mmCIF file of C-alpha atoms in Angstrom:
data_model
loop_
_atom_site.group_PDB
_atom_site.id
_atom_site.type_symbol
_atom_site.label_atom_id
_atom_site.label_comp_id
_atom_site.label_asym_id
_atom_site.label_seq_id
_atom_site.Cartn_x
_atom_site.Cartn_y
_atom_site.Cartn_z
ATOM 1 C CA UNK P 1 58.742 14.310 13.452
ATOM 2 C CA UNK P 2 60.301 12.819 16.473
ATOM 3 C CA UNK P 3 63.777 13.726 15.025
ATOM 4 C CA UNK P 4 62.868 17.251 15.354
ATOM 5 C CA UNK P 5 64.244 19.146 18.633
ATOM 6 C CA UNK P 6 63.278 22.312 20.267
ATOM 7 C CA UNK P 7 66.246 24.880 20.259
ATOM 8 C CA UNK P 8 67.196 28.550 20.031
ATOM 9 C CA UNK P 9 67.717 29.880 16.732
ATOM 10 C CA UNK P 10 71.541 30.303 16.960
ATOM 11 C CA UNK P 11 74.386 28.924 14.904
ATOM 12 C CA UNK P 12 77.037 26.601 16.533
ATOM 13 C CA UNK P 13 80.683 27.537 16.436
ATOM 14 C CA UNK P 14 81.556 25.876 13.123
ATOM 15 C CA UNK P 15 78.077 26.003 11.603
ATOM 16 C CA UNK P 16 77.240 28.584 8.704
ATOM 17 C CA UNK P 17 74.211 29.733 7.059
ATOM 18 C CA UNK P 18 73.296 28.359 3.476
ATOM 19 C CA UNK P 19 69.719 29.505 2.384
ATOM 20 C CA UNK P 20 66.295 29.922 3.695
ATOM 21 C CA UNK P 21 62.579 29.620 2.215
ATOM 22 C CA UNK P 22 59.246 30.885 3.549
ATOM 23 C CA UNK P 23 55.751 29.484 3.934
ATOM 24 C CA UNK P 24 56.833 26.142 4.669
ATOM 25 C CA UNK P 25 54.538 23.497 6.357
ATOM 26 C CA UNK P 26 55.801 20.517 7.970
ATOM 27 C CA UNK P 27 54.362 16.810 7.423
ATOM 28 C CA UNK P 28 54.975 13.817 9.763
ATOM 29 C CA UNK P 29 54.872 11.316 7.044
ATOM 30 C CA UNK P 30 51.868 12.086 4.967
ATOM 31 C CA UNK P 31 49.854 13.768 7.801
ATOM 32 C CA UNK P 32 50.059 17.482 8.603
ATOM 33 C CA UNK P 33 51.604 18.136 11.985
ATOM 34 C CA UNK P 34 48.983 19.243 14.539
ATOM 35 C CA UNK P 35 49.676 19.031 18.110
ATOM 36 C CA UNK P 36 46.656 20.850 19.108
ATOM 37 C CA UNK P 37 43.963 23.353 17.848
ATOM 38 C CA UNK P 38 46.387 26.262 18.833
ATOM 39 C CA UNK P 39 49.723 24.577 17.599
ATOM 40 C CA UNK P 40 50.292 23.666 14.019
ATOM 41 C CA UNK P 41 53.455 23.820 11.761
ATOM 42 C CA UNK P 42 52.194 25.718 8.759
ATOM 43 C CA UNK P 43 53.464 28.879 6.818
ATOM 44 C CA UNK P 44 56.742 28.972 8.887
ATOM 45 C CA UNK P 45 60.307 29.897 7.712
ATOM 46 C CA UNK P 46 62.893 27.286 7.177
ATOM 47 C CA UNK P 47 66.404 27.890 7.223
ATOM 48 C CA UNK P 48 69.342 25.579 5.886
ATOM 49 C CA UNK P 49 72.672 25.567 7.647
ATOM 50 C CA UNK P 50 75.649 23.366 7.090
ATOM 51 C CA UNK P 51 74.522 21.227 9.954
ATOM 52 C CA UNK P 52 70.784 21.422 10.364
ATOM 53 C CA UNK P 53 67.395 22.424 9.136
ATOM 54 C CA UNK P 54 65.720 25.035 11.324
ATOM 55 C CA UNK P 55 61.876 25.750 11.291
ATOM 56 C CA UNK P 56 60.325 28.507 12.962
ATOM 57 C CA UNK P 57 57.388 31.105 12.845
ATOM 58 C CA UNK P 58 58.077 34.011 10.512
ATOM 59 C CA UNK P 59 60.535 36.285 12.463
ATOM 60 C CA UNK P 60 61.384 33.895 15.266
ATOM 61 C CA UNK P 61 64.620 32.846 13.818
ATOM 62 C CA UNK P 62 65.643 36.361 12.878
ATOM 63 C CA UNK P 63 65.228 37.320 16.502
ATOM 64 C CA UNK P 64 67.060 34.398 17.846
ATOM 65 C CA UNK P 65 63.758 32.880 19.312
ATOM 66 C CA UNK P 66 62.685 29.295 19.874
ATOM 67 C CA UNK P 67 62.519 27.139 16.777
ATOM 68 C CA UNK P 68 62.614 23.345 15.674
ATOM 69 C CA UNK P 69 65.816 21.764 14.514
ATOM 70 C CA UNK P 70 66.589 18.558 12.501
ATOM 71 C CA UNK P 71 70.059 17.496 12.262
ATOM 72 C CA UNK P 72 71.301 16.794 8.686
ATOM 73 C CA UNK P 73 72.937 13.600 9.973
ATOM 74 C CA UNK P 74 69.500 11.943 10.236
ATOM 75 C CA UNK P 75 68.709 12.710 6.600
ATOM 76 C CA UNK P 76 69.379 9.495 4.541
ATOM 77 C CA UNK P 77 67.953 10.625 1.102
ATOM 78 C CA UNK P 78 65.926 13.314 -0.442
ATOM 79 C CA UNK P 79 62.870 12.547 -2.737
ATOM 80 C CA UNK P 80 60.491 14.909 -4.488
ATOM 81 C CA UNK P 81 56.742 14.441 -5.317
ATOM 82 C CA UNK P 82 54.176 16.586 -7.153
ATOM 83 C CA UNK P 83 51.018 17.865 -5.541
ATOM 84 C CA UNK P 84 48.277 19.832 -6.802
ATOM 85 C CA UNK P 85 47.912 23.595 -6.165
ATOM 86 C CA UNK P 86 45.442 26.279 -6.874
ATOM 87 C CA UNK P 87 44.339 26.887 -10.428
ATOM 88 C CA UNK P 88 45.191 23.418 -11.395
ATOM 89 C CA UNK P 89 48.810 23.867 -11.138
ATOM 90 C CA UNK P 90 51.354 21.550 -9.624
ATOM 91 C CA UNK P 91 53.926 22.140 -6.873
ATOM 92 C CA UNK P 92 56.731 20.197 -5.331
ATOM 93 C CA UNK P 93 57.003 18.767 -1.987
ATOM 94 C CA UNK P 94 60.334 17.496 -0.387
ATOM 95 C CA UNK P 95 60.388 14.065 1.190
ATOM 96 C CA UNK P 96 63.369 13.561 3.758
ATOM 97 C CA UNK P 97 63.964 9.896 4.458
ATOM 98 C CA UNK P 98 65.423 9.857 8.075
ATOM 99 C CA UNK P 99 67.563 7.503 9.877
ATOM 100 C CA UNK P 100 67.191 5.906 13.365
ATOM 101 C CA UNK P 101 66.944 8.172 16.536
ATOM 102 C CA UNK P 102 70.089 9.073 18.339
ATOM 103 C CA UNK P 103 70.454 8.421 21.966
ATOM 104 C CA UNK P 104 71.634 12.107 22.646
ATOM 105 C CA UNK P 105 68.524 13.672 21.020
ATOM 106 C CA UNK P 106 66.886 16.605 22.940
ATOM 107 C CA UNK P 107 63.260 17.099 23.552
ATOM 108 C CA UNK P 108 61.076 17.933 20.510
ATOM 109 C CA UNK P 109 57.469 18.431 19.419
ATOM 110 C CA UNK P 110 56.912 14.663 19.352
ATOM 111 C CA UNK P 111 58.342 11.857 21.275
ATOM 112 C CA UNK P 112 57.141 8.966 19.141
ATOM 113 C CA UNK P 113 56.289 8.722 15.423
ATOM 114 C CA UNK P 114 55.348 5.679 13.152
ATOM 115 C CA UNK P 115 56.771 7.470 10.115
ATOM 116 C CA UNK P 116 60.441 7.187 8.875
ATOM 117 C CA UNK P 117 60.203 10.369 6.746
ATOM 118 C CA UNK P 118 58.870 13.930 6.746
ATOM 119 C CA UNK P 119 57.764 16.218 4.059
ATOM 120 C CA UNK P 120 58.384 19.974 3.554
ATOM 121 C CA UNK P 121 55.571 21.678 1.402
ATOM 122 C CA UNK P 122 55.238 25.443 0.522
ATOM 123 C CA UNK P 123 52.317 27.624 -0.461
ATOM 124 C CA UNK P 124 53.713 27.405 -4.154
ATOM 125 C CA UNK P 125 55.920 24.414 -3.607
ATOM 126 C CA UNK P 126 59.456 24.538 -2.146
ATOM 127 C CA UNK P 127 61.880 26.800 -4.169
ATOM 128 C CA UNK P 128 64.161 25.225 -6.607
ATOM 129 C CA UNK P 129 67.101 26.886 -5.271
ATOM 130 C CA UNK P 130 66.491 25.726 -1.830
ATOM 131 C CA UNK P 131 66.161 22.115 -2.926
ATOM 132 C CA UNK P 132 69.370 22.328 -4.917
ATOM 133 C CA UNK P 133 71.314 23.792 -1.757
ATOM 134 C CA UNK P 134 69.867 21.072 0.331
ATOM 135 C CA UNK P 135 71.352 18.410 -2.076
ATOM 136 C CA UNK P 136 74.720 20.147 -2.177
ATOM 137 C CA UNK P 137 74.745 20.582 1.711
ATOM 138 C CA UNK P 138 73.850 16.884 2.224
ATOM 139 C CA UNK P 139 76.548 15.774 -0.324
ATOM 140 C CA UNK P 140 79.072 18.054 1.364
ATOM 141 C CA UNK P 141 78.483 16.600 4.738
ATOM 142 C CA UNK P 142 80.282 19.366 6.511
ATOM 143 C CA UNK P 143 79.282 18.120 9.973
ATOM 144 C CA UNK P 144 81.708 15.125 9.820
ATOM 145 C CA UNK P 145 84.693 17.174 8.355
ATOM 146 C CA UNK P 146 87.912 17.116 10.653
ATOM 147 C CA UNK P 147 88.457 19.832 13.038
ATOM 148 C CA UNK P 148 90.384 22.841 12.274
ATOM 149 C CA UNK P 149 93.672 21.580 13.920
ATOM 150 C CA UNK P 150 94.023 18.716 11.515
ATOM 151 C CA UNK P 151 93.093 21.054 8.584
ATOM 152 C CA UNK P 152 95.694 23.627 9.795
ATOM 153 C CA UNK P 153 98.273 20.728 9.939
ATOM 154 C CA UNK P 154 97.738 19.525 6.691
ATOM 155 C CA UNK P 155 97.818 23.048 5.043
ATOM 156 C CA UNK P 156 101.144 23.690 6.871
ATOM 157 C CA UNK P 157 102.686 20.622 5.451
ATOM 158 C CA UNK P 158 101.637 21.407 1.941
ATOM 159 C CA UNK P 159 102.820 24.951 2.223
ATOM 160 C CA UNK P 160 106.251 23.568 3.385
ATOM 161 C CA UNK P 161 106.417 21.349 0.460
ATOM 162 C CA UNK P 162 105.708 24.259 -1.944
ATOM 163 C CA UNK P 163 108.421 26.366 -0.326
ATOM 164 C CA UNK P 164 111.007 23.433 -0.894
ATOM 165 C CA UNK P 165 110.529 23.900 -4.723
ATOM 166 C CA UNK P 166 113.360 25.409 -6.455
ATOM 167 C CA UNK P 167 112.710 28.990 -8.020
ATOM 168 C CA UNK P 168 115.756 29.474 -10.335
ATOM 169 C CA UNK P 169 115.899 31.026 -13.520
ATOM 170 C CA UNK P 170 113.017 31.697 -15.922
ATOM 171 C CA UNK P 171 111.216 28.634 -14.989
ATOM 172 C CA UNK P 172 111.260 29.508 -11.333
ATOM 173 C CA UNK P 173 109.878 33.147 -12.190
ATOM 174 C CA UNK P 174 107.117 31.680 -14.423
ATOM 175 C CA UNK P 175 106.160 29.150 -11.551
ATOM 176 C CA UNK P 176 106.106 31.988 -8.877
ATOM 177 C CA UNK P 177 103.831 34.230 -11.203
ATOM 178 C CA UNK P 178 101.409 31.242 -11.941
ATOM 179 C CA UNK P 179 101.186 30.602 -7.990
ATOM 180 C CA UNK P 180 100.454 34.263 -7.365
ATOM 181 C CA UNK P 181 97.651 34.272 -10.083
ATOM 182 C CA UNK P 182 96.156 31.142 -8.636
ATOM 183 C CA UNK P 183 96.190 32.560 -5.012
ATOM 184 C CA UNK P 184 94.486 35.770 -6.487
ATOM 185 C CA UNK P 185 91.889 33.730 -8.413
ATOM 186 C CA UNK P 186 91.182 31.890 -4.965
ATOM 187 C CA UNK P 187 90.923 35.146 -3.006
ATOM 188 C CA UNK P 188 88.481 36.616 -5.489
ATOM 189 C CA UNK P 189 86.067 33.399 -5.429
ATOM 190 C CA UNK P 190 86.198 33.603 -1.813
ATOM 191 C CA UNK P 191 85.333 37.258 -1.564
ATOM 192 C CA UNK P 192 82.315 36.762 -3.795
ATOM 193 C CA UNK P 193 81.378 33.552 -1.870
ATOM 194 C CA UNK P 194 81.328 35.740 1.472
ATOM 195 C CA UNK P 195 79.330 38.372 -0.576
ATOM 196 C CA UNK P 196 76.634 36.066 -1.564
ATOM 197 C CA UNK P 197 76.347 34.797 2.083
ATOM 198 C CA UNK P 198 76.098 38.202 3.263
ATOM 199 C CA UNK P 199 73.192 39.146 0.991
ATOM 200 C CA UNK P 200 71.404 36.001 1.862
ATOM 201 C CA UNK P 201 71.498 36.945 5.643
ATOM 202 C CA UNK P 202 70.747 40.671 4.978
ATOM 203 C CA UNK P 203 66.951 40.311 5.986
ATOM 204 C CA UNK P 204 67.796 38.646 9.310
ATOM 205 C CA UNK P 205 70.440 41.388 10.012
ATOM 206 C CA UNK P 206 67.749 44.087 9.448
ATOM 207 C CA UNK P 207 65.378 42.110 11.951
ATOM 208 C CA UNK P 208 68.189 41.889 14.555
ATOM 209 C CA UNK P 209 69.011 45.693 14.074
ATOM 210 C CA UNK P 210 65.220 46.460 14.645
ATOM 211 C CA UNK P 211 65.237 44.338 17.800
ATOM 212 C CA UNK P 212 68.192 46.441 19.152
ATOM 213 C CA UNK P 213 66.585 49.583 18.075
ATOM 214 C CA UNK P 214 63.443 48.772 20.156
ATOM 215 C CA UNK P 215 65.545 48.170 23.094
ATOM 216 C CA UNK P 216 67.408 51.509 22.772
ATOM 217 C CA UNK P 217 64.056 53.350 22.457
ATOM 218 C CA UNK P 218 62.911 51.897 25.800
ATOM 219 C CA UNK P 219 66.133 53.063 27.534
ATOM 220 C CA UNK P 220 65.803 56.578 26.093
ATOM 221 C CA UNK P 221 66.055 58.310 29.342
ATOM 222 C CA UNK P 222 69.321 56.735 30.252
ATOM 223 C CA UNK P 223 71.174 57.630 27.096
ATOM 224 C CA UNK P 224 73.285 60.584 27.504
ATOM 225 C CA UNK P 225 76.675 60.033 25.749
ATOM 226 C CA UNK P 226 77.403 61.511 22.362
ATOM 227 C CA UNK P 227 78.481 58.393 20.899
ATOM 228 C CA UNK P 228 75.652 56.284 22.299
ATOM 229 C CA UNK P 229 73.226 58.810 20.820
ATOM 230 C CA UNK P 230 74.918 58.639 17.470
ATOM 231 C CA UNK P 231 74.873 54.704 17.447
ATOM 232 C CA UNK P 232 71.090 55.143 18.377
ATOM 233 C CA UNK P 233 70.360 57.155 15.184
ATOM 234 C CA UNK P 234 72.274 54.929 12.937
ATOM 235 C CA UNK P 235 70.360 51.827 14.132
ATOM 236 C CA UNK P 236 67.023 53.583 13.881
ATOM 237 C CA UNK P 237 67.791 54.546 10.161
ATOM 238 C CA UNK P 238 68.433 50.960 9.236
ATOM 239 C CA UNK P 239 66.215 48.481 7.812
ATOM 240 C CA UNK P 240 62.182 47.938 7.422
ATOM 241 C CA UNK P 241 60.423 45.460 9.451
ATOM 242 C CA UNK P 242 58.134 44.304 6.890
ATOM 243 C CA UNK P 243 58.707 45.727 3.454
ATOM 244 C CA UNK P 244 55.670 45.994 1.023
ATOM 245 C CA UNK P 245 56.130 43.273 -1.726
ATOM 246 C CA UNK P 246 54.066 42.139 -4.785
ATOM 247 C CA UNK P 247 53.850 38.615 -3.252
ATOM 248 C CA UNK P 248 52.061 40.183 -0.224
ATOM 249 C CA UNK P 249 49.243 42.121 -2.022
ATOM 250 C CA UNK P 250 46.431 40.984 -4.310
ATOM 251 C CA UNK P 251 46.639 43.613 -7.187
ATOM 252 C CA UNK P 252 48.896 46.293 -8.502
ATOM 253 C CA UNK P 253 46.788 49.005 -7.108
ATOM 254 C CA UNK P 254 46.829 47.646 -3.650
ATOM 255 C CA UNK P 255 50.600 47.087 -3.856
ATOM 256 C CA UNK P 256 51.385 50.719 -5.084
ATOM 257 C CA UNK P 257 49.047 52.208 -2.538
ATOM 258 C CA UNK P 258 50.683 50.305 0.511
ATOM 259 C CA UNK P 259 54.216 50.956 -1.044
ATOM 260 C CA UNK P 260 53.401 54.798 -1.027
ATOM 261 C CA UNK P 261 52.147 54.750 2.603
ATOM 262 C CA UNK P 262 55.375 53.010 3.733
ATOM 263 C CA UNK P 263 57.432 55.388 1.876
ATOM 264 C CA UNK P 264 55.717 58.294 3.661
ATOM 265 C CA UNK P 265 56.281 56.776 6.891
ATOM 266 C CA UNK P 266 59.998 55.998 6.360
ATOM 267 C CA UNK P 267 60.903 59.173 4.550
ATOM 268 C CA UNK P 268 59.212 61.713 6.651
ATOM 269 C CA UNK P 269 61.928 62.299 8.930
ATOM 270 C CA UNK P 270 64.977 62.120 6.558
ATOM 271 C CA UNK P 271 63.214 64.711 4.298
ATOM 272 C CA UNK P 272 62.477 66.956 7.104
ATOM 273 C CA UNK P 273 66.105 66.818 8.259
ATOM 274 C CA UNK P 274 67.372 67.389 4.639
ATOM 275 C CA UNK P 275 65.522 70.793 4.624
ATOM 276 C CA UNK P 276 62.168 69.759 3.210
ATOM 277 C CA UNK P 277 63.116 68.365 -0.109
ATOM 278 C CA UNK P 278 65.063 65.311 -1.328
ATOM 279 C CA UNK P 279 65.975 64.317 -4.848
ATOM 280 C CA UNK P 280 64.239 61.094 -6.241
ATOM 281 C CA UNK P 281 67.699 59.547 -6.783
ATOM 282 C CA UNK P 282 68.566 60.012 -3.159
ATOM 283 C CA UNK P 283 65.229 58.559 -2.245
ATOM 284 C CA UNK P 284 65.748 55.403 -4.293
ATOM 285 C CA UNK P 285 69.238 54.756 -2.667
ATOM 286 C CA UNK P 286 67.836 55.414 0.872
ATOM 287 C CA UNK P 287 64.758 53.193 0.306
ATOM 288 C CA UNK P 288 66.472 50.200 -1.314
ATOM 289 C CA UNK P 289 69.373 50.401 1.388
ATOM 290 C CA UNK P 290 66.602 50.012 4.028
ATOM 291 C CA UNK P 291 64.581 47.072 2.271
ATOM 292 C CA UNK P 292 67.695 44.715 2.158
ATOM 293 C CA UNK P 293 67.027 42.189 -0.700
ATOM 294 C CA UNK P 294 63.545 43.371 -1.519
ATOM 295 C CA UNK P 295 64.660 45.948 -3.920
ATOM 296 C CA UNK P 296 62.397 48.454 -5.701
ATOM 297 C CA UNK P 297 62.823 49.293 -9.452
ATOM 298 C CA UNK P 298 62.973 52.889 -10.349
ATOM 299 C CA UNK P 299 59.508 52.591 -12.280
ATOM 300 C CA UNK P 300 57.792 51.069 -9.159
ATOM 301 C CA UNK P 301 59.215 53.812 -6.644
ATOM 302 C CA UNK P 302 58.007 56.682 -9.240
ATOM 303 C CA UNK P 303 54.614 55.094 -9.424
ATOM 304 C CA UNK P 304 54.391 54.972 -5.693
ATOM 305 C CA UNK P 305 55.496 58.323 -5.155
ATOM 306 C CA UNK P 306 52.831 59.697 -7.520
ATOM 307 C CA UNK P 307 50.290 58.171 -5.134
ATOM 308 C CA UNK P 308 51.639 60.328 -2.155
ATOM 309 C CA UNK P 309 48.714 62.097 -0.360
ATOM 310 C CA UNK P 310 50.124 62.563 3.078
ATOM 311 C CA UNK P 311 52.777 65.333 4.180
ATOM 312 C CA UNK P 312 55.094 64.414 1.432
ATOM 313 C CA UNK P 313 54.321 65.100 -2.212
ATOM 314 C CA UNK P 314 56.098 64.632 -5.662
ATOM 315 C CA UNK P 315 57.150 67.556 -7.516
ATOM 316 C CA UNK P 316 58.732 68.067 -10.956
ATOM 317 C CA UNK P 317 60.654 71.113 -11.850
ATOM 318 C CA UNK P 318 60.691 72.838 -15.100
ATOM 319 C CA UNK P 319 64.097 71.424 -15.954
ATOM 320 C CA UNK P 320 62.857 67.969 -15.488
ATOM 321 C CA UNK P 321 64.235 67.078 -12.044
ATOM 322 C CA UNK P 322 62.016 65.203 -9.850
ATOM 323 C CA UNK P 323 61.935 65.587 -6.056
ATOM 324 C CA UNK P 324 59.905 64.658 -2.987
ATOM 325 C CA UNK P 325 59.098 67.563 -0.845
ATOM 326 C CA UNK P 326 56.956 68.408 2.385
ATOM 327 C CA UNK P 327 53.515 69.904 1.612
ATOM 328 C CA UNK P 328 54.639 72.663 4.324
ATOM 329 C CA UNK P 329 57.623 73.441 1.905
ATOM 330 C CA UNK P 330 57.451 77.152 1.046
ATOM 331 C CA UNK P 331 59.299 78.119 -2.022
ATOM 332 C CA UNK P 332 59.232 81.890 -1.096
ATOM 333 C CA UNK P 333 61.043 81.177 2.275
ATOM 334 C CA UNK P 334 63.596 78.948 0.728
ATOM 335 C CA UNK P 335 64.191 81.678 -1.986
ATOM 336 C CA UNK P 336 64.682 84.398 0.659
ATOM 337 C CA UNK P 337 67.226 82.047 2.577
ATOM 338 C CA UNK P 338 69.028 81.401 -0.843
ATOM 339 C CA UNK P 339 69.167 85.044 -1.336
ATOM 340 C CA UNK P 340 70.751 85.942 1.924
ATOM 341 C CA UNK P 341 73.416 83.332 1.163
ATOM 342 C CA UNK P 342 74.239 84.780 -2.259
ATOM 343 C CA UNK P 343 74.148 88.280 -0.573
ATOM 344 C CA UNK P 344 76.786 87.163 1.994
ATOM 345 C CA UNK P 345 78.929 85.592 -0.734
ATOM 346 C CA UNK P 346 78.628 88.360 -3.366
ATOM 347 C CA UNK P 347 77.890 85.556 -6.024
ATOM 348 C CA UNK P 348 77.453 81.785 -5.810
ATOM 349 C CA UNK P 349 77.465 78.865 -8.089
ATOM 350 C CA UNK P 350 75.345 75.663 -7.526
ATOM 351 C CA UNK P 351 78.242 73.405 -6.331
ATOM 352 C CA UNK P 352 79.001 76.260 -3.628
ATOM 353 C CA UNK P 353 75.423 76.341 -2.399
ATOM 354 C CA UNK P 354 75.335 72.530 -2.299
ATOM 355 C CA UNK P 355 78.374 72.413 -0.066
ATOM 356 C CA UNK P 356 77.202 75.152 2.151
ATOM 357 C CA UNK P 357 73.801 73.759 2.847
ATOM 358 C CA UNK P 358 74.814 70.007 2.736
ATOM 359 C CA UNK P 359 72.584 69.328 -0.223
ATOM 360 C CA UNK P 360 72.853 67.602 -3.544
ATOM 361 C CA UNK P 361 73.964 69.401 -6.628
ATOM 362 C CA UNK P 362 70.706 69.049 -8.179
ATOM 363 C CA UNK P 363 68.891 70.568 -5.390
ATOM 364 C CA UNK P 364 71.196 73.437 -5.099
ATOM 365 C CA UNK P 365 70.654 74.177 -8.753
ATOM 366 C CA UNK P 366 66.830 74.214 -8.604
ATOM 367 C CA UNK P 367 66.935 76.426 -5.507
ATOM 368 C CA UNK P 368 68.917 78.967 -7.341
ATOM 369 C CA UNK P 369 66.752 78.752 -10.324
ATOM 370 C CA UNK P 370 63.480 79.132 -8.221
ATOM 371 C CA UNK P 371 64.889 82.248 -6.648
ATOM 372 C CA UNK P 372 65.667 83.577 -10.181
ATOM 373 C CA UNK P 373 61.987 82.954 -10.939
ATOM 374 C CA UNK P 374 61.019 85.091 -8.083
ATOM 375 C CA UNK P 375 63.217 87.873 -9.513
ATOM 376 C CA UNK P 376 65.514 87.722 -6.589
ATOM 377 C CA UNK P 377 68.668 86.438 -8.393
ATOM 378 C CA UNK P 378 70.087 86.852 -11.812
ATOM 379 C CA UNK P 379 72.505 84.608 -13.511
ATOM 380 C CA UNK P 380 75.827 84.883 -15.275
ATOM 381 C CA UNK P 381 76.837 82.144 -17.540
ATOM 382 C CA UNK P 382 80.547 82.242 -18.773
ATOM 383 C CA UNK P 383 83.397 79.839 -19.515
ATOM 384 C CA UNK P 384 83.855 79.609 -15.731
ATOM 385 C CA UNK P 385 80.341 78.178 -15.295
ATOM 386 C CA UNK P 386 77.049 79.264 -14.117
ATOM 387 C CA UNK P 387 76.964 81.867 -11.200
ATOM 388 C CA UNK P 388 74.123 83.669 -9.476
ATOM 389 C CA UNK P 389 74.108 87.361 -8.352
ATOM 390 C CA UNK P 390 71.712 89.527 -6.160
ATOM 391 C CA UNK P 391 69.245 91.241 -8.597
ATOM 392 C CA UNK P 392 70.128 95.018 -8.269
ATOM 393 C CA UNK P 393 67.203 96.182 -10.166
ATOM 394 C CA UNK P 394 64.975 95.003 -7.310
ATOM 395 C CA UNK P 395 67.254 95.227 -4.215
#
């Protein structure tokens, strides 16, 4: 443990994020690291970068707070061992064999240690994907790669050599097409590599966004410009601090109950702004965008919505369309508003009402059908589509 250093959770200039794991405890040799009865290194989050291993309390690394860092240059080898876990299962621990201490090492949790290795252990063992990424990163040894100037010089010389090749006749054309295809494949691979890295960092980005949102809330009185207010609304609509997951609950009933409460909290304002009703498809997209990588299945979302008991409830129309709506939503008032809009335009189709009220086509159709059910509208179905008119027999 004397190879670990205190640091701020920020990446160096040429350092990049690789992967992460949760619920990790640290061992100094075979012993758990306990500095005092208030300081222990259990149930933390570990992040692997191209240069270091970062360990911190849950949420600290995402906020850029204090953490422990182990430079990968100290790691000589990686071994695995099995340890007993609950219910007589087996879990894997990772053993990092470490080299001698460098003279420029910064202060850390321990100044002296008799052990030449540390262990990483998880509640259910260390994830296989994390171990594989650790092996790959150590094999790459990116921290000793030549700087960008040397790489740019070598790439420039290779490019000059390729340009010197003759491109004459059919052979030259075929060579040119092959080079373009090769470059296209390389660009596609690079794009998907960057996309994977972006998905891996999505949770951290949501946490950072929430920190910025909190700071904006504290300075609410000083915000007056339109662009600043708009930026604030965008930030406050992104991300959930601690999304409910199956791993964090003891049973399915507890999971769906907590999930329904969280859905009610995050959807109350958006549904109110949407006029008191939102289709389940829109709810699914909005919720999963806010949850980052902890995506919900359509079945889990529907089951959680059935348990809603607060100011929001689940409603199914006779047509089979399912929506979430406020309990205060009044069909009679909405039908009266729809009647006024149809009267102003003589007739109206569902897509025209959707554009006018800025709602989905599904909700627009259901609003017109509901008004028809109250006897306020009548329909006309023709080759031009479905249109609704004021019911002259009543009005």
